[in-house]
């Protein structure tokens, strides 16, 4: 059951985050809408309505075909042009920022919804076109459905105008960095809720090693199920790696306080998530690394954009300021308040050093970076007394 649950969760995340999810769903809704509207059009109520209101009827089937065919061709052109622009934006972001930021653009729900509306309009129009018959009486032509299609097309045109504005804004570095910061901040606040010192745990001996059954990036674990398994088997588990660590198959991934059967070990391993790619939602440190990569790429000789690096620095220091004051839980207890899970989390010094020092290595000879780094470090030093901050500030002031 554990493997099935994990498989379902992974596939659910893949489907939801896919660029095709919203378009497929919206196109299906348009297909259902077309079926309902056309059914009403050919119902007795629809025929009576068209016979009473002559301006709602179309006397010529060829007129309806021409309108629908023109709309299909026009909306296809809108869709092609709109998403040619998206491909240009993705290429620019990948070449000038980082490949890791592409998911912020590909996974953007607004552009997926726009694509879905375009595809849905085409599906609606084609389905409507197939129902038109050469009949003398205009009440048998789906005029109501055709007029609704015209209204949807007008909405598509205004949506296209707004989409042009939206895509020109979304390509700005500030917007992409703000999206990464927002998602990272939410993940950080969810993971680090303890104010003050980190939770101290007892020196429980967990000497029996459990090796990974597959290679992958350790991201997180299921705390509820793992706690239950530990309570049932009266053991303490230590997660040996920090989130975001790549683990090879056959290497130790957790240790337990006593020898367990192979079945129990397999059940424990099933609670660890090893996705093939990282996500900020599962590991806030990945978001910090993305901001670092953006800044480093901006400082490279090919780009030479210290302004973008400064925007990334400011986002990073906001996250540092929160992490310096709040800590994640490193111990989980069962309902009897007995220690069951010991978690390995990266300390502030590791997070700070591994994400800020690469930027300083690239930008320490740039006056703009020097000035901004000095300003931000001075403020962070006032809120946190970590030695790593003081050391870097001394290097900046040299």
Coordinates of C-alpha atoms in Angstrom, one line a residue, residues 31 81 153 178 201 300 357 390:
X31 CA -16.6 20.2 -25.2
X81 CA 1.5 33.5 -31.9
X153 CA -14.1 34.7 -29.6
X178 CA 9.9 37.4 -6.8
X201 CA 17.4 15.5 21.3
X300 CA 29.1 35.9 -15.4
X357 CA 29.8 32.6 -0.9
X390 CA 30.7 38.5 11.0

